[in-house]
Amino acid sequence: SRRVSPELLPVRHICVSSSLWKKNLAAAGPQKFTQEFIDKQVEEFEIGKRHLANMMGEDPETFTQEDIDRSIAYLFPSGLFEKRARPVMKHPEEIFPKQTAIQWDAEGRPFHFLFYTGQQSYYSLLHDVYEKILAMERHQDKMRNKGLLTSETKQILLTGSRWLLKEEIEEYLVENISDHDYMRLIQLMEKLLSMPYCSLEEEFILKFRKQLEVQSSKHEIPALQYDPQGVTFSVADGRRKTAKASITLRDSGSGNITINGRNYLHYFPLLQDREQLMFPLHFVGMLGRFDVEGSVEGSGHSAQAGALRLAISRALLSFVSEGDVEKMRQAGLLTADPRIKERKKPGQEGARKKFTWKKR
Amino acid sequence: MNLHKLSSRLCPTVTQKFRHLHIQSSGQQLEAVAMETESTEPNPLSVFRTSEQYPTYHSERHTGQYYTLPPAHIQKLFPHGLPPRFQLQMKTFNEGCVMVRPPVLELISYLKKADYSKPPLRYILYGDIGTGKSMSLSHALHYCYTQGWLIVHIPDAHLWVKNCKELLPSSSRPSRFDQPIQASQWLKNFKITNEGFLSKIKTTQQYVWTKRESTEKGQPLGVLVDQGVNRMKSSSDVVGAVLRELRLQAGGATEGEGAFKLAVAVDGVNALWGKTSLKKEDRTMCEPEELTLIHNLRKMMKNNWSGGAILTALSQTGSLFKPQSAYLPSELLGEEGFDNMEPFVPVSVSNYNEKEFESCYLYYLERNWLQHPHGRSEEGKKELIFLSNKNPSILERLCAFL
């Protein structure tokens, strides 16, 4: 039968990551994007990057990906909520999914010796790791023969990192693997780590570990300012649903709280709202110490209380030690609540409620 | 125990006769109560309690301390009088303890120094919601009672302008409306409070109720009150007559058996000049002026008599059509009310200060009201301060479920 070459087929370039659709990549058949096509895209991307830099009046040589993102957001402002639906200009390697090249030659003979296992990259990786284990054992024997066997060997630092997840391994190998396979791979890597002299393969192992970022370093601590009377105070904002709050936290000895010019007892007659205000101060243990003067607008009483709570926690960051900042983050005081009112859909009564179901 | 000895020491200084009758019984009752409460403490008197039962002797050194209301006095003086939440607390704790606070001490000092041959001074207790205006009024009233005054106490004037089931057209005047249930209820309570005076005061004129019933001149007040209690139809007019008699005879102006001082205490006085929620038969709103009881009360509020004092407290909680943020006299009384009540002595009541809060907290601890173990710690106390902002009523409601 006639094979139509891929370039003549109308190919729709769908920029979707393959892991979303769980397609069997290795058995997908002939690849959709040829290597020349991808190279051409890369070239076009580079030229486009230089044009963009010229348009924005910046130096094309030192134009990074962040600058590209910024410029595209400026030139094509989008109000879409889904970040992935907005216009994007990235390197073709990030956009086009990784596809396997043709794995057999013109006569139909596969290139790789493990092709007939079905998961050639996975098994070849297992083979590589086992090779390394054997090499390490031989190295150990050699050292023992020479008499240089030391029990204290350099250990690889593994804190602050984790093994790659199954999805990430799949992306690396461009193959689908099962849970069992993934477990076996991790067990083998652990065995490699347990041997002495594993520091020789440090670079290889770290390829499969991902660094975890320390979350608390991301928070911006508002600056401590000084009153003419010498009282320290800090200013912070907070938001919840549609309510916006802005407060000034003063380090005087009393515990007065004024919101929109009224006492908090009058503004929040409900106990629950006052408990929300109390939470950050009580958690840090500085209940009677601060004076709060705040203004809040929008939404309802509960959202306003939540917004004030977030603002107070943020303002407290400048009065509190590093360990307490981490504790507050873990308590959830510093996270902005992302929940908003869900959109009403057509054909339904509300966001989730459906019309009465009639059988006929 | 010490309390009994103290009260017997106070005996010689007391001049009124009928208090002697009460002291014996109240002393014994107090002993019984004291036995229960003091089993845990080695000190008979804790920091926040005072043994001084008579408000006459309360002074600045007693501020922040609780004094116990003698149960006999409670039964006589406040058959309907105390705020409902306080009544619940009394039932739970088996005793009625009131805190001595500066506004009341101020009020009592004015009462002591006032000249009773001149027209009565009007005192208005005002303040934020839940700061203790009704309780302060009750405390001052207890002082008047222990001094032997005649008490006219309307516990809540708002009850007379709303939720009345029966509204009858007045028997005496065509444009007025009667409230028989409220009037007869009040007369019953008046009888309980002022039993001693009922036989002494005589009527000055004849009152005709119906074709067959009338009260002659010179009859004791008790007969008038019974007339109102038995015959519901004319009870509102009886109330008016009683108030008129008291006004005429308060300073000892007419011939009567000895002068007595009259204390008129109205809680929620802003109801007299506000709006009502009652409707006439043709579905138009009733004005307060058209209600007999309110009309007579307004006459009492004027200072055209002598020999007594008018103690009032404002109240937003029961008021109709007033915003919650209003607490000043000008806001709650309205123009008409303010003009009528002027000139008056304003007394402001505010939230607890540090010492008073401490004392309230210790009182609840002593009565085992704060069950949660965290409530007894220092941190728990700070939480309570924050959540209630030292407002008495909010603190009470908060501790109710702790």
mmCIF file with all atom_site columns, N, CA, C and O in Angstrom, chain A residues 297-341:
data_model
loop_
_atom_site.group_PDB
_atom_site.id
_atom_site.type_symbol
_atom_site.label_atom_id
_atom_site.label_alt_id
_atom_site.label_comp_id
_atom_site.label_asym_id
_atom_site.label_entity_id
_atom_site.label_seq_id
_atom_site.pdbx_PDB_ins_code
_atom_site.Cartn_x
_atom_site.Cartn_y
_atom_site.Cartn_z
_atom_site.occupancy
_atom_site.B_iso_or_equiv
_atom_site.pdbx_formal_charge
_atom_site.auth_seq_id
_atom_site.auth_comp_id
_atom_site.auth_asym_id
_atom_site.auth_atom_id
_atom_site.pdbx_PDB_model_num
ATOM 1   N N  . GLU A 1 297 ? -13.201 46.510 52.379 1.00 0.00 ? 297 GLU A N  1
ATOM 2   C CA . GLU A 1 297 ? -14.376 46.779 51.554 1.00 0.00 ? 297 GLU A CA 1
ATOM 3   C C  . GLU A 1 297 ? -14.637 45.573 50.674 1.00 0.00 ? 297 GLU A C  1
ATOM 4   O O  . GLU A 1 297 ? -13.727 44.816 50.340 1.00 0.00 ? 297 GLU A O  1
ATOM 5   N N  . GLY A 1 298 ? -15.892 45.449 50.301 1.00 0.00 ? 298 GLY A N  1
ATOM 6   C CA . GLY A 1 298 ? -16.255 44.420 49.339 1.00 0.00 ? 298 GLY A CA 1
ATOM 7   C C  . GLY A 1 298 ? -16.728 43.144 49.982 1.00 0.00 ? 298 GLY A C  1
ATOM 8   O O  . GLY A 1 298 ? -16.432 42.852 51.122 1.00 0.00 ? 298 GLY A O  1
ATOM 9   N N  . SER A 1 299 ? -17.490 42.352 49.216 1.00 0.00 ? 299 SER A N  1
ATOM 10  C CA . SER A 1 299 ? -17.930 41.009 49.593 1.00 0.00 ? 299 SER A CA 1
ATOM 11  C C  . SER A 1 299 ? -18.734 41.023 50.898 1.00 0.00 ? 299 SER A C  1
ATOM 12  O O  . SER A 1 299 ? -19.300 42.029 51.298 1.00 0.00 ? 299 SER A O  1
ATOM 13  N N  . GLY A 1 300 ? -18.772 39.905 51.608 1.00 0.00 ? 300 GLY A N  1
ATOM 14  C CA . GLY A 1 300 ? -19.578 39.801 52.824 1.00 0.00 ? 300 GLY A CA 1
ATOM 15  C C  . GLY A 1 300 ? -18.726 39.781 54.073 1.00 0.00 ? 300 GLY A C  1
ATOM 16  O O  . GLY A 1 300 ? -17.522 39.944 54.027 1.00 0.00 ? 300 GLY A O  1
ATOM 17  N N  . HIS A 1 301 ? -19.385 39.524 55.232 1.00 0.00 ? 301 HIS A N  1
ATOM 18  C CA . HIS A 1 301 ? -18.651 39.666 56.498 1.00 0.00 ? 301 HIS A CA 1
ATOM 19  C C  . HIS A 1 301 ? -17.590 38.596 56.661 1.00 0.00 ? 301 HIS A C  1
ATOM 20  O O  . HIS A 1 301 ? -16.491 38.870 57.163 1.00 0.00 ? 301 HIS A O  1
ATOM 21  N N  . SER A 1 302 ? -17.878 37.394 56.206 1.00 0.00 ? 302 SER A N  1
ATOM 22  C CA . SER A 1 302 ? -16.910 36.309 56.384 1.00 0.00 ? 302 SER A CA 1
ATOM 23  C C  . SER A 1 302 ? -15.677 36.536 55.526 1.00 0.00 ? 302 SER A C  1
ATOM 24  O O  . SER A 1 302 ? -14.542 36.350 55.976 1.00 0.00 ? 302 SER A O  1
ATOM 25  N N  . ALA A 1 303 ? -15.903 36.977 54.266 1.00 0.00 ? 303 ALA A N  1
ATOM 26  C CA . ALA A 1 303 ? -14.771 37.227 53.384 1.00 0.00 ? 303 ALA A CA 1
ATOM 27  C C  . ALA A 1 303 ? -13.932 38.389 53.905 1.00 0.00 ? 303 ALA A C  1
ATOM 28  O O  . ALA A 1 303 ? -12.703 38.361 53.823 1.00 0.00 ? 303 ALA A O  1
ATOM 29  N N  . GLN A 1 304 ? -14.614 39.401 54.468 1.00 0.00 ? 304 GLN A N  1
ATOM 30  C CA . GLN A 1 304 ? -13.867 40.542 55.009 1.00 0.00 ? 304 GLN A CA 1
ATOM 31  C C  . GLN A 1 304 ? -13.005 40.099 56.184 1.00 0.00 ? 304 GLN A C  1
ATOM 32  O O  . GLN A 1 304 ? -11.855 40.526 56.324 1.00 0.00 ? 304 GLN A O  1
ATOM 33  N N  . ALA A 1 305 ? -13.570 39.214 57.037 1.00 0.00 ? 305 ALA A N  1
ATOM 34  C CA . ALA A 1 305 ? -12.781 38.712 58.161 1.00 0.00 ? 305 ALA A CA 1
ATOM 35  C C  . ALA A 1 305 ? -11.573 37.931 57.652 1.00 0.00 ? 305 ALA A C  1
ATOM 36  O O  . ALA A 1 305 ? -10.460 38.062 58.182 1.00 0.00 ? 305 ALA A O  1
ATOM 37  N N  . GLY A 1 306 ? -11.769 37.108 56.616 1.00 0.00 ? 306 GLY A N  1
ATOM 38  C CA . GLY A 1 306 ? -10.657 36.343 56.050 1.00 0.00 ? 306 GLY A CA 1
ATOM 39  C C  . GLY A 1 306 ? -9.591  37.237 55.458 1.00 0.00 ? 306 GLY A C  1
ATOM 40  O O  . GLY A 1 306 ? -8.388  37.005 55.635 1.00 0.00 ? 306 GLY A O  1
ATOM 41  N N  . ALA A 1 307 ? -10.020 38.304 54.770 1.00 0.00 ? 307 ALA A N  1
ATOM 42  C CA . ALA A 1 307 ? -9.057  39.230 54.174 1.00 0.00 ? 307 ALA A CA 1
ATOM 43  C C  . ALA A 1 307 ? -8.242  39.920 55.265 1.00 0.00 ? 307 ALA A C  1
ATOM 44  O O  . ALA A 1 307 ? -7.014  40.064 55.164 1.00 0.00 ? 307 ALA A O  1
ATOM 45  N N  . LEU A 1 308 ? -8.922  40.313 56.354 1.00 0.00 ? 308 LEU A N  1
ATOM 46  C CA . LEU A 1 308 ? -8.219  40.978 57.460 1.00 0.00 ? 308 LEU A CA 1
ATOM 47  C C  . LEU A 1 308 ? -7.234  40.035 58.109 1.00 0.00 ? 308 LEU A C  1
ATOM 48  O O  . LEU A 1 308 ? -6.133  40.416 58.492 1.00 0.00 ? 308 LEU A O  1
ATOM 49  N N  . ARG A 1 309 ? -7.646  38.769 58.226 1.00 0.00 ? 309 ARG A N  1
ATOM 50  C CA . ARG A 1 309 ? -6.760  37.778 58.848 1.00 0.00 ? 309 ARG A CA 1
ATOM 51  C C  . ARG A 1 309 ? -5.477  37.646 58.050 1.00 0.00 ? 309 ARG A C  1
ATOM 52  O O  . ARG A 1 309 ? -4.365  37.652 58.608 1.00 0.00 ? 309 ARG A O  1
ATOM 53  N N  . LEU A 1 310 ? -5.612  37.557 56.718 1.00 0.00 ? 310 LEU A N  1
ATOM 54  C CA . LEU A 1 310 ? -4.425  37.439 55.867 1.00 0.00 ? 310 LEU A CA 1
ATOM 55  C C  . LEU A 1 310 ? -3.549  38.666 55.990 1.00 0.00 ? 310 LEU A C  1
ATOM 56  O O  . LEU A 1 310 ? -2.309  38.560 56.102 1.00 0.00 ? 310 LEU A O  1
ATOM 57  N N  . ALA A 1 311 ? -4.192  39.844 56.028 1.00 0.00 ? 311 ALA A N  1
ATOM 58  C CA . ALA A 1 311 ? -3.416  41.086 56.135 1.00 0.00 ? 311 ALA A CA 1
ATOM 59  C C  . ALA A 1 311 ? -2.655  41.128 57.463 1.00 0.00 ? 311 ALA A C  1
ATOM 60  O O  . ALA A 1 311 ? -1.487  41.512 57.507 1.00 0.00 ? 311 ALA A O  1
ATOM 61  N N  . ILE A 1 312 ? -3.327  40.715 58.563 1.00 0.00 ? 312 ILE A N  1
ATOM 62  C CA . ILE A 1 312 ? -2.655  40.730 59.873 1.00 0.00 ? 312 ILE A CA 1
ATOM 63  C C  . ILE A 1 312 ? -1.474  39.768 59.876 1.00 0.00 ? 312 ILE A C  1
ATOM 64  O O  . ILE A 1 312 ? -0.390  40.093 60.378 1.00 0.00 ? 312 ILE A O  1
ATOM 65  N N  . SER A 1 313 ? -1.679  38.560 59.290 1.00 0.00 ? 313 SER A N  1
ATOM 66  C CA . SER A 1 313 ? -0.558  37.600 59.275 1.00 0.00 ? 313 SER A CA 1
ATOM 67  C C  . SER A 1 313 ? 0.628   38.149 58.511 1.00 0.00 ? 313 SER A C  1
ATOM 68  O O  . SER A 1 313 ? 1.779   38.005 58.930 1.00 0.00 ? 313 SER A O  1
ATOM 69  N N  . ARG A 1 314 ? 0.343   38.807 57.379 1.00 0.00 ? 314 ARG A N  1
ATOM 70  C CA . ARG A 1 314 ? 1.445   39.334 56.579 1.00 0.00 ? 314 ARG A CA 1
ATOM 71  C C  . ARG A 1 314 ? 2.164   40.451 57.323 1.00 0.00 ? 314 ARG A C  1
ATOM 72  O O  . ARG A 1 314 ? 3.392   40.557 57.270 1.00 0.00 ? 314 ARG A O  1
ATOM 73  N N  . ALA A 1 315 ? 1.377   41.297 58.008 1.00 0.00 ? 315 ALA A N  1
ATOM 74  C CA . ALA A 1 315 ? 2.016   42.394 58.743 1.00 0.00 ? 315 ALA A CA 1
ATOM 75  C C  . ALA A 1 315 ? 2.837   41.847 59.899 1.00 0.00 ? 315 ALA A C  1
ATOM 76  O O  . ALA A 1 315 ? 3.877   42.412 60.259 1.00 0.00 ? 315 ALA A O  1
ATOM 77  N N  . LEU A 1 316 ? 2.401   40.724 60.468 1.00 0.00 ? 316 LEU A N  1
ATOM 78  C CA . LEU A 1 316 ? 3.120   40.143 61.604 1.00 0.00 ? 316 LEU A CA 1
ATOM 79  C C  . LEU A 1 316 ? 4.487   39.594 61.219 1.00 0.00 ? 316 LEU A C  1
ATOM 80  O O  . LEU A 1 316 ? 5.353   39.437 62.066 1.00 0.00 ? 316 LEU A O  1
ATOM 81  N N  . LEU A 1 317 ? 4.670   39.300 59.906 1.00 0.00 ? 317 LEU A N  1
ATOM 82  C CA . LEU A 1 317 ? 5.926   38.691 59.479 1.00 0.00 ? 317 LEU A CA 1
ATOM 83  C C  . LEU A 1 317 ? 7.138   39.521 59.860 1.00 0.00 ? 317 LEU A C  1
ATOM 84  O O  . LEU A 1 317 ? 8.212   38.981 60.134 1.00 0.00 ? 317 LEU A O  1
ATOM 85  N N  . SER A 1 318 ? 6.947   40.842 59.876 1.00 0.00 ? 318 SER A N  1
ATOM 86  C CA . SER A 1 318 ? 8.098   41.688 60.187 1.00 0.00 ? 318 SER A CA 1
ATOM 87  C C  . SER A 1 318 ? 8.393   41.738 61.681 1.00 0.00 ? 318 SER A C  1
ATOM 88  O O  . SER A 1 318 ? 9.433   42.229 62.092 1.00 0.00 ? 318 SER A O  1
ATOM 89  N N  . PHE A 1 319 ? 7.461   41.224 62.517 1.00 0.00 ? 319 PHE A N  1
ATOM 90  C CA . PHE A 1 319 ? 7.704   41.275 63.955 1.00 0.00 ? 319 PHE A CA 1
ATOM 91  C C  . PHE A 1 319 ? 8.134   39.931 64.513 1.00 0.00 ? 319 PHE A C  1
ATOM 92  O O  . PHE A 1 319 ? 8.375   39.809 65.707 1.00 0.00 ? 319 PHE A O  1
ATOM 93  N N  . VAL A 1 320 ? 8.226   38.933 63.636 1.00 0.00 ? 320 VAL A N  1
ATOM 94  C CA . VAL A 1 320 ? 8.291   37.559 64.131 1.00 0.00 ? 320 VAL A CA 1
ATOM 95  C C  . VAL A 1 320 ? 9.569   36.889 63.617 1.00 0.00 ? 320 VAL A C  1
ATOM 96  O O  . VAL A 1 320 ? 10.133  37.298 62.614 1.00 0.00 ? 320 VAL A O  1
ATOM 97  N N  . SER A 1 321 ? 10.067  35.848 64.294 1.00 0.00 ? 321 SER A N  1
ATOM 98  C CA . SER A 1 321 ? 11.337  35.223 63.894 1.00 0.00 ? 321 SER A CA 1
ATOM 99  C C  . SER A 1 321 ? 11.148  34.285 62.714 1.00 0.00 ? 321 SER A C  1
ATOM 100 O O  . SER A 1 321 ? 10.030  33.968 62.332 1.00 0.00 ? 321 SER A O  1
ATOM 101 N N  . GLU A 1 322 ? 12.283  33.788 62.157 1.00 0.00 ? 322 GLU A N  1
ATOM 102 C CA . GLU A 1 322 ? 12.254  32.941 60.951 1.00 0.00 ? 322 GLU A CA 1
ATOM 103 C C  . GLU A 1 322 ? 11.474  31.648 61.179 1.00 0.00 ? 322 GLU A C  1
ATOM 104 O O  . GLU A 1 322 ? 10.669  31.230 60.352 1.00 0.00 ? 322 GLU A O  1
ATOM 105 N N  . GLY A 1 323 ? 11.744  31.018 62.327 1.00 0.00 ? 323 GLY A N  1
ATOM 106 C CA . GLY A 1 323 ? 11.064  29.756 62.615 1.00 0.00 ? 323 GLY A CA 1
ATOM 107 C C  . GLY A 1 323 ? 9.561   29.944 62.680 1.00 0.00 ? 323 GLY A C  1
ATOM 108 O O  . GLY A 1 323 ? 8.783   29.113 62.202 1.00 0.00 ? 323 GLY A O  1
ATOM 109 N N  . ASP A 1 324 ? 9.146   31.083 63.274 1.00 0.00 ? 324 ASP A N  1
ATOM 110 C CA . ASP A 1 324 ? 7.709   31.359 63.374 1.00 0.00 ? 324 ASP A CA 1
ATOM 111 C C  . ASP A 1 324 ? 7.098   31.587 62.004 1.00 0.00 ? 324 ASP A C  1
ATOM 112 O O  . ASP A 1 324 ? 5.940   31.244 61.767 1.00 0.00 ? 324 ASP A O  1
ATOM 113 N N  . VAL A 1 325 ? 7.904   32.176 61.086 1.00 0.00 ? 325 VAL A N  1
ATOM 114 C CA . VAL A 1 325 ? 7.376   32.404 59.730 1.00 0.00 ? 325 VAL A CA 1
ATOM 115 C C  . VAL A 1 325 ? 7.039   31.067 59.088 1.00 0.00 ? 325 VAL A C  1
ATOM 116 O O  . VAL A 1 325 ? 5.983   30.886 58.478 1.00 0.00 ? 325 VAL A O  1
ATOM 117 N N  . GLU A 1 326 ? 7.943   30.089 59.261 1.00 0.00 ? 326 GLU A N  1
ATOM 118 C CA . GLU A 1 326 ? 7.699   28.762 58.680 1.00 0.00 ? 326 GLU A CA 1
ATOM 119 C C  . GLU A 1 326 ? 6.473   28.115 59.325 1.00 0.00 ? 326 GLU A C  1
ATOM 120 O O  . GLU A 1 326 ? 5.650   27.497 58.652 1.00 0.00 ? 326 GLU A O  1
ATOM 121 N N  . LYS A 1 327 ? 6.352   28.302 60.640 1.00 0.00 ? 327 LYS A N  1
ATOM 122 C CA . LYS A 1 327 ? 5.200   27.707 61.335 1.00 0.00 ? 327 LYS A CA 1
ATOM 123 C C  . LYS A 1 327 ? 3.905   28.322 60.855 1.00 0.00 ? 327 LYS A C  1
ATOM 124 O O  . LYS A 1 327 ? 2.894   27.633 60.657 1.00 0.00 ? 327 LYS A O  1
ATOM 125 N N  . MET A 1 328 ? 3.943   29.636 60.635 1.00 0.00 ? 328 MET A N  1
ATOM 126 C CA . MET A 1 328 ? 2.722   30.311 60.169 1.00 0.00 ? 328 MET A CA 1
ATOM 127 C C  . MET A 1 328 ? 2.346   29.834 58.787 1.00 0.00 ? 328 MET A C  1
ATOM 128 O O  . MET A 1 328 ? 1.181   29.642 58.461 1.00 0.00 ? 328 MET A O  1
ATOM 129 N N  . ARG A 1 329 ? 3.394   29.620 57.964 1.00 0.00 ? 329 ARG A N  1
ATOM 130 C CA . ARG A 1 329 ? 3.112   29.155 56.606 1.00 0.00 ? 329 ARG A CA 1
ATOM 131 C C  . ARG A 1 329 ? 2.468   27.784 56.653 1.00 0.00 ? 329 ARG A C  1
ATOM 132 O O  . ARG A 1 329 ? 1.520   27.494 55.931 1.00 0.00 ? 329 ARG A O  1
ATOM 133 N N  . GLN A 1 330 ? 2.995   26.920 57.544 1.00 0.00 ? 330 GLN A N  1
ATOM 134 C CA . GLN A 1 330 ? 2.439   25.574 57.621 1.00 0.00 ? 330 GLN A CA 1
ATOM 135 C C  . GLN A 1 330 ? 1.040   25.572 58.225 1.00 0.00 ? 330 GLN A C  1
ATOM 136 O O  . GLN A 1 330 ? 0.247   24.694 57.926 1.00 0.00 ? 330 GLN A O  1
ATOM 137 N N  . ALA A 1 331 ? 0.772   26.577 59.063 1.00 0.00 ? 331 ALA A N  1
ATOM 138 C CA . ALA A 1 331 ? -0.576  26.667 59.633 1.00 0.00 ? 331 ALA A CA 1
ATOM 139 C C  . ALA A 1 331 ? -1.578  27.186 58.615 1.00 0.00 ? 331 ALA A C  1
ATOM 140 O O  . ALA A 1 331 ? -2.772  27.188 58.868 1.00 0.00 ? 331 ALA A O  1
ATOM 141 N N  . GLY A 1 332 ? -1.075  27.669 57.477 1.00 0.00 ? 332 GLY A N  1
ATOM 142 C CA . GLY A 1 332 ? -1.980  28.162 56.442 1.00 0.00 ? 332 GLY A CA 1
ATOM 143 C C  . GLY A 1 332 ? -2.370  29.610 56.615 1.00 0.00 ? 332 GLY A C  1
ATOM 144 O O  . GLY A 1 332 ? -3.319  30.076 56.009 1.00 0.00 ? 332 GLY A O  1
ATOM 145 N N  . LEU A 1 333 ? -1.644  30.342 57.458 1.00 0.00 ? 333 LEU A N  1
ATOM 146 C CA . LEU A 1 333 ? -2.013  31.733 57.694 1.00 0.00 ? 333 LEU A CA 1
ATOM 147 C C  . LEU A 1 333 ? -1.578  32.633 56.566 1.00 0.00 ? 333 LEU A C  1
ATOM 148 O O  . LEU A 1 333 ? -2.131  33.698 56.364 1.00 0.00 ? 333 LEU A O  1
ATOM 149 N N  . LEU A 1 334 ? -0.539  32.218 55.833 1.00 0.00 ? 334 LEU A N  1
ATOM 150 C CA . LEU A 1 334 ? 0.014   33.113 54.821 1.00 0.00 ? 334 LEU A CA 1
ATOM 151 C C  . LEU A 1 334 ? -0.464  32.800 53.422 1.00 0.00 ? 334 LEU A C  1
ATOM 152 O O  . LEU A 1 334 ? -0.124  33.492 52.484 1.00 0.00 ? 334 LEU A O  1
ATOM 153 N N  . THR A 1 335 ? -1.256  31.725 53.277 1.00 0.00 ? 335 THR A N  1
ATOM 154 C CA . THR A 1 335 ? -1.743  31.376 51.934 1.00 0.00 ? 335 THR A CA 1
ATOM 155 C C  . THR A 1 335 ? -3.019  32.133 51.663 1.00 0.00 ? 335 THR A C  1
ATOM 156 O O  . THR A 1 335 ? -3.937  32.116 52.476 1.00 0.00 ? 335 THR A O  1
ATOM 157 N N  . ALA A 1 336 ? -3.060  32.751 50.470 1.00 0.00 ? 336 ALA A N  1
ATOM 158 C CA . ALA A 1 336 ? -4.284  33.433 50.082 1.00 0.00 ? 336 ALA A CA 1
ATOM 159 C C  . ALA A 1 336 ? -5.285  32.383 49.620 1.00 0.00 ? 336 ALA A C  1
ATOM 160 O O  . ALA A 1 336 ? -4.972  31.542 48.798 1.00 0.00 ? 336 ALA A O  1
ATOM 161 N N  . ASP A 1 337 ? -6.490  32.436 50.145 1.00 0.00 ? 337 ASP A N  1
ATOM 162 C CA . ASP A 1 337 ? -7.516  31.455 49.800 1.00 0.00 ? 337 ASP A CA 1
ATOM 163 C C  . ASP A 1 337 ? -7.958  31.660 48.351 1.00 0.00 ? 337 ASP A C  1
ATOM 164 O O  . ASP A 1 337 ? -8.518  32.691 48.024 1.00 0.00 ? 337 ASP A O  1
ATOM 165 N N  . PRO A 1 338 ? -7.697  30.673 47.454 1.00 0.00 ? 338 PRO A N  1
ATOM 166 C CA . PRO A 1 338 ? -7.969  30.931 46.037 1.00 0.00 ? 338 PRO A CA 1
ATOM 167 C C  . PRO A 1 338 ? -9.426  30.733 45.639 1.00 0.00 ? 338 PRO A C  1
ATOM 168 O O  . PRO A 1 338 ? -9.795  30.982 44.507 1.00 0.00 ? 338 PRO A O  1
ATOM 169 N N  . ARG A 1 339 ? -10.279 30.300 46.560 1.00 0.00 ? 339 ARG A N  1
ATOM 170 C CA . ARG A 1 339 ? -11.652 29.967 46.182 1.00 0.00 ? 339 ARG A CA 1
ATOM 171 C C  . ARG A 1 339 ? -12.426 31.214 45.829 1.00 0.00 ? 339 ARG A C  1
ATOM 172 O O  . ARG A 1 339 ? -12.430 32.179 46.575 1.00 0.00 ? 339 ARG A O  1
ATOM 173 N N  . ILE A 1 340 ? -13.046 31.207 44.678 1.00 0.00 ? 340 ILE A N  1
ATOM 174 C CA . ILE A 1 340 ? -13.962 32.292 44.332 1.00 0.00 ? 340 ILE A CA 1
ATOM 175 C C  . ILE A 1 340 ? -15.255 31.660 43.848 1.00 0.00 ? 340 ILE A C  1
ATOM 176 O O  . ILE A 1 340 ? -15.331 30.456 43.641 1.00 0.00 ? 340 ILE A O  1
ATOM 177 N N  . LYS A 1 341 ? -16.251 32.539 43.581 1.00 0.00 ? 341 LYS A N  1
ATOM 178 C CA . LYS A 1 341 ? -17.548 32.028 43.203 1.00 0.00 ? 341 LYS A CA 1
ATOM 179 C C  . LYS A 1 341 ? -17.444 31.371 41.825 1.00 0.00 ? 341 LYS A C  1
ATOM 180 O O  . LYS A 1 341 ? -16.962 31.965 40.872 1.00 0.00 ? 341 LYS A O  1
#
